[in-house]
Amino acid sequence: MEDLGFTVDDKVDVTDVVCPVTFVKTKVALDELDEGQILQVHINDGEPVQNVPRSIKEEGHKVLKLIDNEDGTYELFIEKVGD
């Protein structure tokens, strides 16, 4: 994978669930982190990749990067804001 310019603190794979559980699992993983830490989310194309980044932004967190794995999945990188 390319050099991201930041260090990932935790990873979560939500490819085995559907919306809205994708967001719930992502939010739970973010809750475990401290402010400023980075979460990598392995996520499916379609509704999840459309809804999770939007919902995360609405929660006040920062979407750093979204990488298309070109296999129907993406890597979403989120910085936790606030605690």
Short mmCIF file of N, CA, C and O in Angstrom, two decimals:
data_model
loop_
_atom_site.label_atom_id
_atom_site.label_comp_id
_atom_site.label_asym_id
_atom_site.label_seq_id
_atom_site.Cartn_x
_atom_site.Cartn_y
_atom_site.Cartn_z
N MET A 1 0.85 -1.19 0.00
CA MET A 1 0.00 0.00 0.00
C MET A 1 0.88 1.24 0.00
O MET A 1 1.98 1.23 0.52
N GLU A 2 0.37 2.30 -0.58
CA GLU A 2 1.13 3.55 -0.69
C GLU A 2 1.45 4.15 0.68
O GLU A 2 0.82 3.81 1.68
N ASP A 3 2.45 5.03 0.70
CA ASP A 3 2.79 5.74 1.93
C ASP A 3 1.68 6.74 2.21
O ASP A 3 1.40 7.62 1.39
N LEU A 4 1.03 6.60 3.34
CA LEU A 4 -0.15 7.40 3.65
C LEU A 4 0.19 8.76 4.25
O LEU A 4 -0.62 9.67 4.22
N GLY A 5 1.38 8.88 4.83
CA GLY A 5 1.73 10.12 5.50
C GLY A 5 1.21 10.20 6.92
O GLY A 5 1.29 11.23 7.57
N PHE A 6 0.64 9.09 7.40
CA PHE A 6 0.18 9.01 8.79
C PHE A 6 0.23 7.55 9.22
O PHE A 6 0.35 6.65 8.39
N THR A 7 0.15 7.32 10.51
CA THR A 7 0.23 5.97 11.07
C THR A 7 -1.16 5.50 11.49
O THR A 7 -1.88 6.23 12.19
N VAL A 8 -1.52 4.30 11.09
CA VAL A 8 -2.81 3.72 11.47
C VAL A 8 -2.68 3.12 12.87
O VAL A 8 -1.78 2.35 13.15
N ASP A 9 -3.62 3.51 13.75
CA ASP A 9 -3.61 3.02 15.13
C ASP A 9 -4.45 1.77 15.33
O ASP A 9 -4.20 0.97 16.23
N ASP A 10 -5.49 1.60 14.51
CA ASP A 10 -6.36 0.43 14.64
C ASP A 10 -7.03 0.18 13.29
O ASP A 10 -7.14 1.08 12.47
N LYS A 11 -7.48 -1.07 13.11
CA LYS A 11 -8.16 -1.46 11.87
C LYS A 11 -9.43 -2.19 12.22
O LYS A 11 -9.49 -2.91 13.21
N VAL A 12 -10.44 -2.02 11.36
CA VAL A 12 -11.69 -2.77 11.51
C VAL A 12 -12.17 -3.16 10.11
O VAL A 12 -12.04 -2.40 9.16
N ASP A 13 -12.69 -4.38 9.99
CA ASP A 13 -13.21 -4.89 8.73
C ASP A 13 -14.73 -4.99 8.87
O ASP A 13 -15.23 -5.74 9.70
N VAL A 14 -15.45 -4.20 8.06
CA VAL A 14 -16.92 -4.23 8.12
C VAL A 14 -17.52 -4.79 6.82
O VAL A 14 -18.68 -4.54 6.52
N THR A 15 -16.72 -5.57 6.09
CA THR A 15 -17.21 -6.13 4.83
C THR A 15 -18.20 -7.28 5.04
O THR A 15 -18.88 -7.68 4.10
N ASP A 16 -18.31 -7.76 6.27
CA ASP A 16 -19.19 -8.89 6.56
C ASP A 16 -20.57 -8.46 7.07
O ASP A 16 -21.39 -9.31 7.40
N VAL A 17 -20.82 -7.15 7.12
CA VAL A 17 -22.12 -6.65 7.60
C VAL A 17 -22.67 -5.62 6.61
O VAL A 17 -21.95 -5.15 5.72
N VAL A 18 -23.94 -5.27 6.77
CA VAL A 18 -24.59 -4.30 5.88
C VAL A 18 -25.00 -3.05 6.68
O VAL A 18 -25.02 -3.07 7.91
N CYS A 19 -25.31 -1.97 5.96
CA CYS A 19 -25.77 -0.74 6.61
C CYS A 19 -27.05 -1.02 7.38
O CYS A 19 -27.87 -1.80 6.89
N PRO A 20 -27.26 -0.45 8.54
CA PRO A 20 -26.43 0.55 9.20
C PRO A 20 -25.36 -0.03 10.14
O PRO A 20 -24.66 0.70 10.80
N VAL A 21 -25.23 -1.35 10.16
CA VAL A 21 -24.27 -1.98 11.07
C VAL A 21 -22.83 -1.58 10.70
O VAL A 21 -21.97 -1.49 11.57
N THR A 22 -22.58 -1.31 9.41
CA THR A 22 -21.24 -0.87 9.00
C THR A 22 -20.84 0.39 9.77
O THR A 22 -19.73 0.49 10.28
N PHE A 23 -21.76 1.34 9.86
CA PHE A 23 -21.48 2.58 10.59
C PHE A 23 -21.35 2.31 12.09
O PHE A 23 -20.47 2.85 12.75
N VAL A 24 -22.23 1.48 12.62
CA VAL A 24 -22.21 1.17 14.06
C VAL A 24 -20.87 0.56 14.45
O VAL A 24 -20.24 0.98 15.43
N LYS A 25 -20.41 -0.42 13.68
CA LYS A 25 -19.13 -1.07 13.99
C LYS A 25 -17.96 -0.08 13.86
O LYS A 25 -17.02 -0.12 14.64
N THR A 26 -18.04 0.80 12.86
CA THR A 26 -17.01 1.82 12.68
C THR A 26 -17.00 2.77 13.87
O THR A 26 -15.94 3.11 14.41
N LYS A 27 -18.19 3.20 14.30
CA LYS A 27 -18.30 4.13 15.43
C LYS A 27 -17.79 3.50 16.72
O LYS A 27 -17.08 4.14 17.50
N VAL A 28 -18.11 2.24 16.94
CA VAL A 28 -17.63 1.53 18.14
C VAL A 28 -16.10 1.46 18.13
O VAL A 28 -15.45 1.71 19.15
N ALA A 29 -15.52 1.16 16.98
CA ALA A 29 -14.06 1.11 16.87
C ALA A 29 -13.44 2.48 17.13
O ALA A 29 -12.41 2.60 17.80
N LEU A 30 -14.08 3.54 16.63
CA LEU A 30 -13.59 4.90 16.86
C LEU A 30 -13.66 5.27 18.35
O LEU A 30 -12.78 5.93 18.87
N ASP A 31 -14.73 4.81 19.01
CA ASP A 31 -14.90 5.10 20.43
C ASP A 31 -13.76 4.54 21.28
O ASP A 31 -13.47 5.06 22.35
N GLU A 32 -13.12 3.48 20.78
CA GLU A 32 -12.00 2.86 21.50
C GLU A 32 -10.70 3.66 21.38
O GLU A 32 -9.77 3.43 22.14
N LEU A 33 -10.65 4.57 20.41
CA LEU A 33 -9.43 5.33 20.16
C LEU A 33 -9.41 6.64 20.94
O LEU A 33 -10.45 7.13 21.39
N ASP A 34 -8.22 7.20 21.05
CA ASP A 34 -8.05 8.52 21.64
C ASP A 34 -8.11 9.57 20.54
O ASP A 34 -7.85 9.27 19.37
N GLU A 35 -8.40 10.80 20.92
CA GLU A 35 -8.44 11.88 19.95
C GLU A 35 -7.13 11.95 19.18
O GLU A 35 -6.05 11.81 19.74
N GLY A 36 -7.24 12.12 17.87
CA GLY A 36 -6.07 12.23 17.01
C GLY A 36 -5.58 10.91 16.46
O GLY A 36 -4.73 10.89 15.56
N GLN A 37 -6.10 9.80 16.98
CA GLN A 37 -5.67 8.50 16.46
C GLN A 37 -6.40 8.19 15.16
O GLN A 37 -7.45 8.75 14.86
N ILE A 38 -5.82 7.26 14.37
CA ILE A 38 -6.32 6.95 13.04
C ILE A 38 -6.89 5.54 13.00
O ILE A 38 -6.25 4.59 13.45
N LEU A 39 -8.09 5.42 12.42
CA LEU A 39 -8.75 4.13 12.23
C LEU A 39 -8.81 3.82 10.73
O LEU A 39 -9.20 4.66 9.93
N GLN A 40 -8.41 2.60 10.39
CA GLN A 40 -8.54 2.12 9.01
C GLN A 40 -9.74 1.19 8.95
O GLN A 40 -9.82 0.23 9.73
N VAL A 41 -10.66 1.46 8.03
CA VAL A 41 -11.87 0.66 7.89
C VAL A 41 -11.87 0.00 6.52
O VAL A 41 -11.80 0.67 5.50
N HIS A 42 -11.94 -1.34 6.51
CA HIS A 42 -12.06 -2.11 5.27
C HIS A 42 -13.56 -2.22 5.00
O HIS A 42 -14.30 -2.77 5.81
N ILE A 43 -14.00 -1.68 3.85
CA ILE A 43 -15.42 -1.45 3.62
C ILE A 43 -15.80 -1.84 2.20
O ILE A 43 -14.98 -1.75 1.28
N ASN A 44 -17.05 -2.27 2.01
CA ASN A 44 -17.54 -2.64 0.68
C ASN A 44 -17.96 -1.43 -0.13
O ASN A 44 -18.32 -0.39 0.41
N ASP A 45 -17.96 -1.63 -1.46
CA ASP A 45 -18.49 -0.64 -2.39
C ASP A 45 -20.01 -0.55 -2.20
O ASP A 45 -20.61 -1.38 -1.53
N GLY A 46 -20.62 0.46 -2.79
CA GLY A 46 -22.08 0.61 -2.72
C GLY A 46 -22.48 1.46 -1.53
O GLY A 46 -21.82 2.46 -1.21
N GLU A 47 -23.57 1.07 -0.87
CA GLU A 47 -24.10 1.84 0.26
C GLU A 47 -23.07 2.11 1.35
O GLU A 47 -22.96 3.24 1.82
N PRO A 48 -22.29 1.09 1.77
CA PRO A 48 -21.33 1.36 2.86
C PRO A 48 -20.34 2.48 2.53
O PRO A 48 -20.12 3.38 3.35
N VAL A 49 -19.75 2.45 1.34
CA VAL A 49 -18.74 3.46 1.02
C VAL A 49 -19.37 4.84 0.80
O VAL A 49 -18.70 5.85 0.92
N GLN A 50 -20.65 4.87 0.51
CA GLN A 50 -21.36 6.15 0.38
C GLN A 50 -21.78 6.69 1.75
O GLN A 50 -21.64 7.87 2.02
N ASN A 51 -22.30 5.80 2.60
CA ASN A 51 -22.92 6.24 3.85
C ASN A 51 -21.96 6.40 5.02
O ASN A 51 -22.10 7.34 5.80
N VAL A 52 -20.99 5.50 5.16
CA VAL A 52 -20.12 5.56 6.34
C VAL A 52 -19.28 6.84 6.37
O VAL A 52 -19.28 7.53 7.39
N PRO A 53 -18.59 7.21 5.26
CA PRO A 53 -17.83 8.46 5.34
C PRO A 53 -18.70 9.68 5.66
O PRO A 53 -18.32 10.54 6.45
N ARG A 54 -19.89 9.73 5.07
CA ARG A 54 -20.80 10.86 5.34
C ARG A 54 -21.21 10.88 6.81
O ARG A 54 -21.17 11.93 7.47
N SER A 55 -21.58 9.72 7.34
CA SER A 55 -22.00 9.64 8.74
C SER A 55 -20.86 9.99 9.69
O SER A 55 -21.07 10.64 10.71
N ILE A 56 -19.66 9.56 9.35
CA ILE A 56 -18.48 9.85 10.18
C ILE A 56 -18.24 11.35 10.23
O ILE A 56 -17.95 11.92 11.29
N LYS A 57 -18.35 12.01 9.07
CA LYS A 57 -18.18 13.47 9.03
C LYS A 57 -19.25 14.16 9.86
O LYS A 57 -18.97 15.13 10.56
N GLU A 58 -20.49 13.66 9.79
CA GLU A 58 -21.59 14.22 10.58
C GLU A 58 -21.32 14.09 12.07
O GLU A 58 -21.78 14.92 12.86
N GLU A 59 -20.59 13.05 12.47
CA GLU A 59 -20.22 12.84 13.87
C GLU A 59 -19.08 13.78 14.29
O GLU A 59 -18.72 13.82 15.46
N GLY A 60 -18.47 14.47 13.31
CA GLY A 60 -17.41 15.42 13.62
C GLY A 60 -16.00 14.89 13.42
O GLY A 60 -15.02 15.58 13.70
N HIS A 61 -15.89 13.66 12.92
CA HIS A 61 -14.56 13.09 12.69
C HIS A 61 -14.06 13.48 11.30
O HIS A 61 -14.82 13.97 10.47
N LYS A 62 -12.78 13.24 11.05
CA LYS A 62 -12.14 13.67 9.82
C LYS A 62 -11.81 12.47 8.94
O LYS A 62 -11.08 11.57 9.37
N VAL A 63 -12.36 12.46 7.73
CA VAL A 63 -12.01 11.43 6.75
C VAL A 63 -10.72 11.87 6.07
O VAL A 63 -10.68 12.90 5.40
N LEU A 64 -9.65 11.09 6.28
CA LEU A 64 -8.34 11.46 5.74
C LEU A 64 -8.15 10.98 4.31
O LEU A 64 -7.58 11.69 3.49
N LYS A 65 -8.62 9.77 4.03
CA LYS A 65 -8.35 9.20 2.72
C LYS A 65 -9.30 8.04 2.47
O LYS A 65 -9.70 7.34 3.40
N LEU A 66 -9.64 7.85 1.19
CA LEU A 66 -10.45 6.71 0.77
C LEU A 66 -9.73 6.10 -0.42
O LEU A 66 -9.53 6.77 -1.44
N ILE A 67 -9.32 4.84 -0.29
CA ILE A 67 -8.55 4.17 -1.34
C ILE A 67 -9.38 3.03 -1.93
O ILE A 67 -9.86 2.16 -1.19
N ASP A 68 -9.54 3.04 -3.26
CA ASP A 68 -10.24 1.98 -3.96
C ASP A 68 -9.28 0.79 -4.15
O ASP A 68 -8.24 0.93 -4.78
N ASN A 69 -9.61 -0.34 -3.58
CA ASN A 69 -8.79 -1.54 -3.72
C ASN A 69 -8.99 -2.22 -5.07
O ASN A 69 -8.31 -3.21 -5.37
N GLU A 70 -9.95 -1.72 -5.85
CA GLU A 70 -10.26 -2.25 -7.18
C GLU A 70 -10.70 -3.71 -7.16
O GLU A 70 -10.49 -4.45 -8.12
N ASP A 71 -11.29 -4.11 -6.04
CA ASP A 71 -11.85 -5.46 -5.93
C ASP A 71 -13.24 -5.41 -5.29
O ASP A 71 -13.72 -6.40 -4.76
N GLY A 72 -13.86 -4.21 -5.34
CA GLY A 72 -15.18 -4.05 -4.72
C GLY A 72 -15.11 -3.62 -3.28
O GLY A 72 -16.13 -3.54 -2.61
N THR A 73 -13.89 -3.37 -2.78
CA THR A 73 -13.72 -2.89 -1.41
C THR A 73 -12.86 -1.62 -1.40
O THR A 73 -12.18 -1.31 -2.38
N TYR A 74 -12.90 -0.94 -0.28
CA TYR A 74 -12.14 0.29 -0.09
C TYR A 74 -11.47 0.26 1.27
O TYR A 74 -11.90 -0.48 2.17
N GLU A 75 -10.44 1.10 1.42
CA GLU A 75 -9.85 1.37 2.72
C GLU A 75 -10.19 2.82 3.05
O GLU A 75 -9.85 3.72 2.29
N LEU A 76 -10.88 3.01 4.16
CA LEU A 76 -11.28 4.32 4.63
C LEU A 76 -10.45 4.66 5.85
O LEU A 76 -10.36 3.85 6.79
N PHE A 77 -9.80 5.83 5.84
CA PHE A 77 -8.96 6.24 6.95
C PHE A 77 -9.60 7.44 7.65
O PHE A 77 -9.88 8.45 7.01
N ILE A 78 -9.83 7.29 8.95
CA ILE A 78 -10.56 8.28 9.74
C ILE A 78 -9.69 8.73 10.92
O ILE A 78 -9.14 7.90 11.63
N GLU A 79 -9.63 10.05 11.12
CA GLU A 79 -8.97 10.58 12.30
C GLU A 79 -10.04 10.92 13.33
O GLU A 79 -11.01 11.63 13.02
N LYS A 80 -9.88 10.41 14.54
CA LYS A 80 -10.85 10.70 15.60
C LYS A 80 -10.68 12.13 16.06
O LYS A 80 -9.58 12.57 16.38
N VAL A 81 -11.79 12.85 16.11
CA VAL A 81 -11.82 14.23 16.58
C VAL A 81 -12.71 14.27 17.82
O VAL A 81 -13.81 13.75 17.81
N GLY A 82 -12.21 14.86 18.88
CA GLY A 82 -12.98 14.93 20.12
C GLY A 82 -12.94 13.60 20.86
O GLY A 82 -12.52 12.58 20.32
N ASP A 83 -13.39 13.63 22.08
CA ASP A 83 -13.38 12.40 22.87
C ASP A 83 -14.63 12.28 23.71
O ASP A 83 -15.30 13.20 23.99
#
